[in-house]
Tab-separated table of C-alpha atoms in Angstrom:
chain	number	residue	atom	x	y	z
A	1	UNK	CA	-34.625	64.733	38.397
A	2	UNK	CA	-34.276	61.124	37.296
A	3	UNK	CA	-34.086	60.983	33.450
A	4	UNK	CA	-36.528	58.205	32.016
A	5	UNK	CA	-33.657	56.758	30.428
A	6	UNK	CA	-31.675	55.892	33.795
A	7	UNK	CA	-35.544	54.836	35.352
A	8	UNK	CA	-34.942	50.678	34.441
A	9	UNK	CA	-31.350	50.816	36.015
A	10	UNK	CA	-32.815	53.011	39.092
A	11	UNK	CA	-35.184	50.270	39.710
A	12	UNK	CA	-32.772	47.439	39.349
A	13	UNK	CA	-30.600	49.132	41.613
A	14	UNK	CA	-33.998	49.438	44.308
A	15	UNK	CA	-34.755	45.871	44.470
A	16	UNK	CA	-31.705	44.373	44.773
A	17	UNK	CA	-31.300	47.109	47.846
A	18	UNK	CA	-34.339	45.349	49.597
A	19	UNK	CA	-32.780	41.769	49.262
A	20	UNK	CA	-30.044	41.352	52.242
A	21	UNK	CA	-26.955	40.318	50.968
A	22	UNK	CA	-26.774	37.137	53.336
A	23	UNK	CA	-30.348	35.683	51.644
A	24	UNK	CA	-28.783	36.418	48.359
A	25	UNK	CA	-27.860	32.846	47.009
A	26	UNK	CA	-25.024	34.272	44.992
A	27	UNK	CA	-23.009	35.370	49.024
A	28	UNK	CA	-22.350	33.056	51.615
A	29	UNK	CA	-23.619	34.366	55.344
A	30	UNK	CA	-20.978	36.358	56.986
A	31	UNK	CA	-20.295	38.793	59.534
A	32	UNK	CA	-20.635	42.613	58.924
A	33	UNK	CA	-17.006	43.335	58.753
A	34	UNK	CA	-16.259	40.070	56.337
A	35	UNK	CA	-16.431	40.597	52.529
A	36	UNK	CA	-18.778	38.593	50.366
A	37	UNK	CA	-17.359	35.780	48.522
A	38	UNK	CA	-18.724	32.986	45.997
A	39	UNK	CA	-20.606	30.367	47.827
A	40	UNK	CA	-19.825	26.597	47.094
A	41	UNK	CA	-22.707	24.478	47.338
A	42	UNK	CA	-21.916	22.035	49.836
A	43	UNK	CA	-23.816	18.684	51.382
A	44	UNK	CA	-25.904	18.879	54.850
A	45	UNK	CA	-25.344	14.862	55.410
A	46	UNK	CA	-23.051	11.849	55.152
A	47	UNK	CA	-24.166	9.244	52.766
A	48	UNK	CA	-25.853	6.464	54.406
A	49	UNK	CA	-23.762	3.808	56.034
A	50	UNK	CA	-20.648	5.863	56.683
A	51	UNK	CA	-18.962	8.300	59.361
A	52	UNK	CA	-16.228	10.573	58.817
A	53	UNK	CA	-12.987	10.128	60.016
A	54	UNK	CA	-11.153	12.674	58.954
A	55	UNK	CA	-10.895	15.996	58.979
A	56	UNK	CA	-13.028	16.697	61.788
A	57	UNK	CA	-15.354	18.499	59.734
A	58	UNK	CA	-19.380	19.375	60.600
A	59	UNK	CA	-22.633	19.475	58.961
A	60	UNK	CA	-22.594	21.109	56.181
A	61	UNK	CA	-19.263	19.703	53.835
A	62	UNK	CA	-18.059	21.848	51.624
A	63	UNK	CA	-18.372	20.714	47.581
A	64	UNK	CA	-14.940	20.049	46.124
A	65	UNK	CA	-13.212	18.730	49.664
A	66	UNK	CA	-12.377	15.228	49.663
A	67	UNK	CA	-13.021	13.639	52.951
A	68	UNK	CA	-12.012	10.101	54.617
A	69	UNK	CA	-14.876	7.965	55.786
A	70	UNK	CA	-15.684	4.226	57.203
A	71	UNK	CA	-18.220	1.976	58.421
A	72	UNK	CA	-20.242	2.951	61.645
A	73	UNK	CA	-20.722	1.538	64.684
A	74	UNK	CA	-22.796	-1.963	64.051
A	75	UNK	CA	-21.825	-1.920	60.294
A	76	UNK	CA	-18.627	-3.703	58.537
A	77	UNK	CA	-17.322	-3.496	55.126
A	78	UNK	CA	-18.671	-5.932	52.748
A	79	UNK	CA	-15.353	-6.053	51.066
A	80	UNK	CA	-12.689	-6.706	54.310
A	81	UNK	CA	-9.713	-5.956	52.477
A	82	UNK	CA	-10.956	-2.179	52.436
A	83	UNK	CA	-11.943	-0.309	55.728
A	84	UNK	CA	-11.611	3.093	54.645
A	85	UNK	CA	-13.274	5.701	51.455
A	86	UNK	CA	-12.210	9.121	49.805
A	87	UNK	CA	-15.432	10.399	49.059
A	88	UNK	CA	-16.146	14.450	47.662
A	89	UNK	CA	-18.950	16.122	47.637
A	90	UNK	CA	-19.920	17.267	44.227
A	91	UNK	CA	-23.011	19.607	45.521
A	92	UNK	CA	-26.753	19.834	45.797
A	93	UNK	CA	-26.346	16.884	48.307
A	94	UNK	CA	-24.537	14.453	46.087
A	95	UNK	CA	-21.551	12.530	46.568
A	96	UNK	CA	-18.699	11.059	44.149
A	97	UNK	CA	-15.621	8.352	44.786
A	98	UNK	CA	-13.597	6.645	43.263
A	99	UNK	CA	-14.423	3.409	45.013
A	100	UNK	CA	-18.004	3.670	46.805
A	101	UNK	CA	-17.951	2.932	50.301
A	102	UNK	CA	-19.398	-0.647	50.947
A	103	UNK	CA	-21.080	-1.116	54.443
A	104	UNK	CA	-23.515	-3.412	55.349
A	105	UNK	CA	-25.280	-4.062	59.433
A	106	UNK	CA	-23.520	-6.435	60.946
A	107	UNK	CA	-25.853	-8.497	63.114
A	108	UNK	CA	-25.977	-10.671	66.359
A	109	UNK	CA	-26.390	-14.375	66.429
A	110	UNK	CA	-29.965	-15.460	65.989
A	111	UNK	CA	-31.374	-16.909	69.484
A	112	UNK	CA	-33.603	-20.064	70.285
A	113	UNK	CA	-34.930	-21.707	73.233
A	114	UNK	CA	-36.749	-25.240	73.228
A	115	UNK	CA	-39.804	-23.580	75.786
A	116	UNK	CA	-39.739	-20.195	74.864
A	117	UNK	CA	-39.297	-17.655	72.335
A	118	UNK	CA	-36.732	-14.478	71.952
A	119	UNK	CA	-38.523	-11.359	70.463
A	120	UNK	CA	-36.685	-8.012	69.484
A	121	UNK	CA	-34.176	-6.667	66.234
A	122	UNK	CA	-30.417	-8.386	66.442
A	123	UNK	CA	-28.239	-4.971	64.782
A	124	UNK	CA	-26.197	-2.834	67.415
A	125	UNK	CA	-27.771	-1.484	70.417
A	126	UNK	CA	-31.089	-3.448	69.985
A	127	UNK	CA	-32.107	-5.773	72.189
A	128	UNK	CA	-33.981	-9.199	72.572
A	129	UNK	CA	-35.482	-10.382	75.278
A	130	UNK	CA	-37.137	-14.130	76.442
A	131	UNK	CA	-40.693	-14.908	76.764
A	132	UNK	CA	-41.306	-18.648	78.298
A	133	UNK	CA	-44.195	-20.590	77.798
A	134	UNK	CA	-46.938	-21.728	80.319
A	135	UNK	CA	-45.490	-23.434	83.305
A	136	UNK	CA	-41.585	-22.416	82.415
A	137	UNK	CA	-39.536	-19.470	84.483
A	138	UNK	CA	-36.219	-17.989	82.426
A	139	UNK	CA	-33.101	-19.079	84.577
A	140	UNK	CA	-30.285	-16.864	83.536
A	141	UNK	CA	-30.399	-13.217	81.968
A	142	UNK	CA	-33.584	-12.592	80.137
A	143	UNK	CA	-32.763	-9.523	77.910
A	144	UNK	CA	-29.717	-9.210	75.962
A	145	UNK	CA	-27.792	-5.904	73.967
A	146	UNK	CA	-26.258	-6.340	70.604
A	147	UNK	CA	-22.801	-4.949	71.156
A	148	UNK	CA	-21.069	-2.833	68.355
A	149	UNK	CA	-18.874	-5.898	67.878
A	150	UNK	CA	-22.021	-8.098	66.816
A	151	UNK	CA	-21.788	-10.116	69.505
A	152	UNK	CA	-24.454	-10.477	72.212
A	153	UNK	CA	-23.099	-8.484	75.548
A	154	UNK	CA	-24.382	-11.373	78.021
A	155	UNK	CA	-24.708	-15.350	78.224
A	156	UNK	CA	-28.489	-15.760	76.854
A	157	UNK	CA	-30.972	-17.683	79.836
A	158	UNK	CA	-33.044	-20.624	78.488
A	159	UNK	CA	-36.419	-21.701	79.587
A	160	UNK	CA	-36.745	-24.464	82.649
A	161	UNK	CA	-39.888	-26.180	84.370
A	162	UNK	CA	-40.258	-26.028	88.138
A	163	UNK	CA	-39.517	-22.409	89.068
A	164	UNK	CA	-36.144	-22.357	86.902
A	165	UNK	CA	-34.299	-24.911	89.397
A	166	UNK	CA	-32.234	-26.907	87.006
A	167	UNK	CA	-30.848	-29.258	89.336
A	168	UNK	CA	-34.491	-29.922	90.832
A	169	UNK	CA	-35.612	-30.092	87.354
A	170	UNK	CA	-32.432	-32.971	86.419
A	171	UNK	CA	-33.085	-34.533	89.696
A	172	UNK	CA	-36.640	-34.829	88.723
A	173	UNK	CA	-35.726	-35.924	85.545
A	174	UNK	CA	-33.396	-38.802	86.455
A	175	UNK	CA	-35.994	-40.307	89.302
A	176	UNK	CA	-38.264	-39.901	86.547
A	177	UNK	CA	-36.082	-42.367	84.473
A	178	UNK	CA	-35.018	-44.451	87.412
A	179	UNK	CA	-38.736	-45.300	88.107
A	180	UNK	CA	-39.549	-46.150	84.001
A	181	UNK	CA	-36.517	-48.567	84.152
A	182	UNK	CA	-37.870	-50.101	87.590
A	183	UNK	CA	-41.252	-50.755	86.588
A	184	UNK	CA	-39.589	-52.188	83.172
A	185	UNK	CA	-37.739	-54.690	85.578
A	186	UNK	CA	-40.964	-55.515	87.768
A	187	UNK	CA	-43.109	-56.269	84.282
A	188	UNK	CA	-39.913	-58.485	83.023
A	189	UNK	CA	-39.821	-60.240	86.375
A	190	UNK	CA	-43.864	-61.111	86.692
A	191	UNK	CA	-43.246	-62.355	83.079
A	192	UNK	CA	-40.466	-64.677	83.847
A	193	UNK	CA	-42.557	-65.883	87.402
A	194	UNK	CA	-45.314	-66.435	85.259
A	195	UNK	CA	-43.670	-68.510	82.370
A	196	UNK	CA	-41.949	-70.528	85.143
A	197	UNK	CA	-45.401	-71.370	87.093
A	198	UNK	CA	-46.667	-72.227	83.598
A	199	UNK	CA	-43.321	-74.719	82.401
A	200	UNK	CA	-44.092	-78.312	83.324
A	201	UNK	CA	-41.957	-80.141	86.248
A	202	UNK	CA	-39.746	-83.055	85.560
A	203	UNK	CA	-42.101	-85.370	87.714
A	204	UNK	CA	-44.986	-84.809	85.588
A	205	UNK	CA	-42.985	-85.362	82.801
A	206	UNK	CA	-41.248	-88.668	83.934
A	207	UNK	CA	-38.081	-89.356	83.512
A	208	UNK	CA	-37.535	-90.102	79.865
A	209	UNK	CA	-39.517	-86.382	79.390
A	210	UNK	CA	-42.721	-87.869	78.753
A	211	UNK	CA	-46.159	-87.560	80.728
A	212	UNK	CA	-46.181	-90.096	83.518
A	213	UNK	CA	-49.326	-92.174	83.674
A	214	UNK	CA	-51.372	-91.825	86.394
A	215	UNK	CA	-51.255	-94.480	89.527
A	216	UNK	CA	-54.458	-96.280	90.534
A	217	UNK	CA	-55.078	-95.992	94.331
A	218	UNK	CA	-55.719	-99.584	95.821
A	219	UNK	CA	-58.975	-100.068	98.226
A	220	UNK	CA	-57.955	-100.884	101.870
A	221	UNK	CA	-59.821	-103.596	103.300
């Protein structure tokens, strides 16, 4: 029999029987032959804008370790002189360094086309690809990948008239011109006939340069 002075110690003792040790936030989840120990709280992610390079650690990081990290894939460091951070994680998800890691996206050239437009995001493995307007074909590659490097992975196409055939499309172009500058030369040349037809002749302007008078015609008998 139980006294009822022991009862309140009894009944501690009863609960805490019904909580298993590896829910218990106080004990980190182990094995059944490994003995409880003090759990550190630790971090479940990376900040934002980094990866870890060393050690090769996983989801989640234990508080108190300091690890080594850099920029990603598609990022760089906004101050070049400095590639890599210590960083620690100081628990409940936070982080602390001495010198914050400084990342930013790095992003691929803007594109432009005179008869079409290129539609799509420009950070690492995005893509863009080239719409044409109404009566223009894309001649070249029409969909390009941002590379990790922030540099586009192909030689962006351009828009062109007349199914995309750029040498039909200069030919045209030139004949086009050639025919401008003959019809120029046929209007200069019916001006110059013109102003010559019009430009009095030296006999009807006598020798001396003035009008000759006119030369009554004799009756025949």
């Amino acid at each position: 029999m139980v006294s009822a002075a022991w009862w309140p110690f009894c009944a501690a003792i009863a609960v805490q029987a019904l909580v298993p040790p590896e829910d218990a936030p106080e004990f980190q989840h182990r094995g059944r032959d490994e003995k409880p120990s003090e759990t550190m709280q630790s971090c479940r992610s990376l900040p934002h804008g980094v990866k870890l390079l060393y050690p090769p650690l996983h989801s989640p990081y234990p508080a108190g370790r300091p690890i080594m990290v850099g920029c990603p894939d598609g990022w760089e460091s906004k101050n070049y002189s400095r590639i890599t951070w210590k960083i620690m994680c100081r628990g409940s998800g936070g982080w602390k360094a001495e010198n914050p890691p400084g990342c930013k996206i790095l992003l691929c050239q803007h594109l432009l086309d005179d008869f079409g437009a290129w539609r799509g995001a420009r950070h690492f493995n995005a893509s863009q690809k080239l719409s044409c307007a109404d009566g223009y074909v894309v001649e070249g590659v029409s969909e390009l990948m941002c590379t990790s490097s922030g540099r586009w992975d192909r030689i962006p196409g351009r828009c062109l008239p007349n199914g995309g055939n750029a040498e039909l499309w200069r030919s045209r172009l030139r004949y086009s011109a050639l025919l401008s500058l003959m019809s120029l030369l046929a209007t200069a040349v019916v001006a110059a006939v013109a102003c010559v037809g019009i430009a009095p002749s030296k006999a009807e302007t006598g020798q001396q340069g003035r009008p000759s008078l006119p030369v009554a015609i004799q009756p025949t008998e």
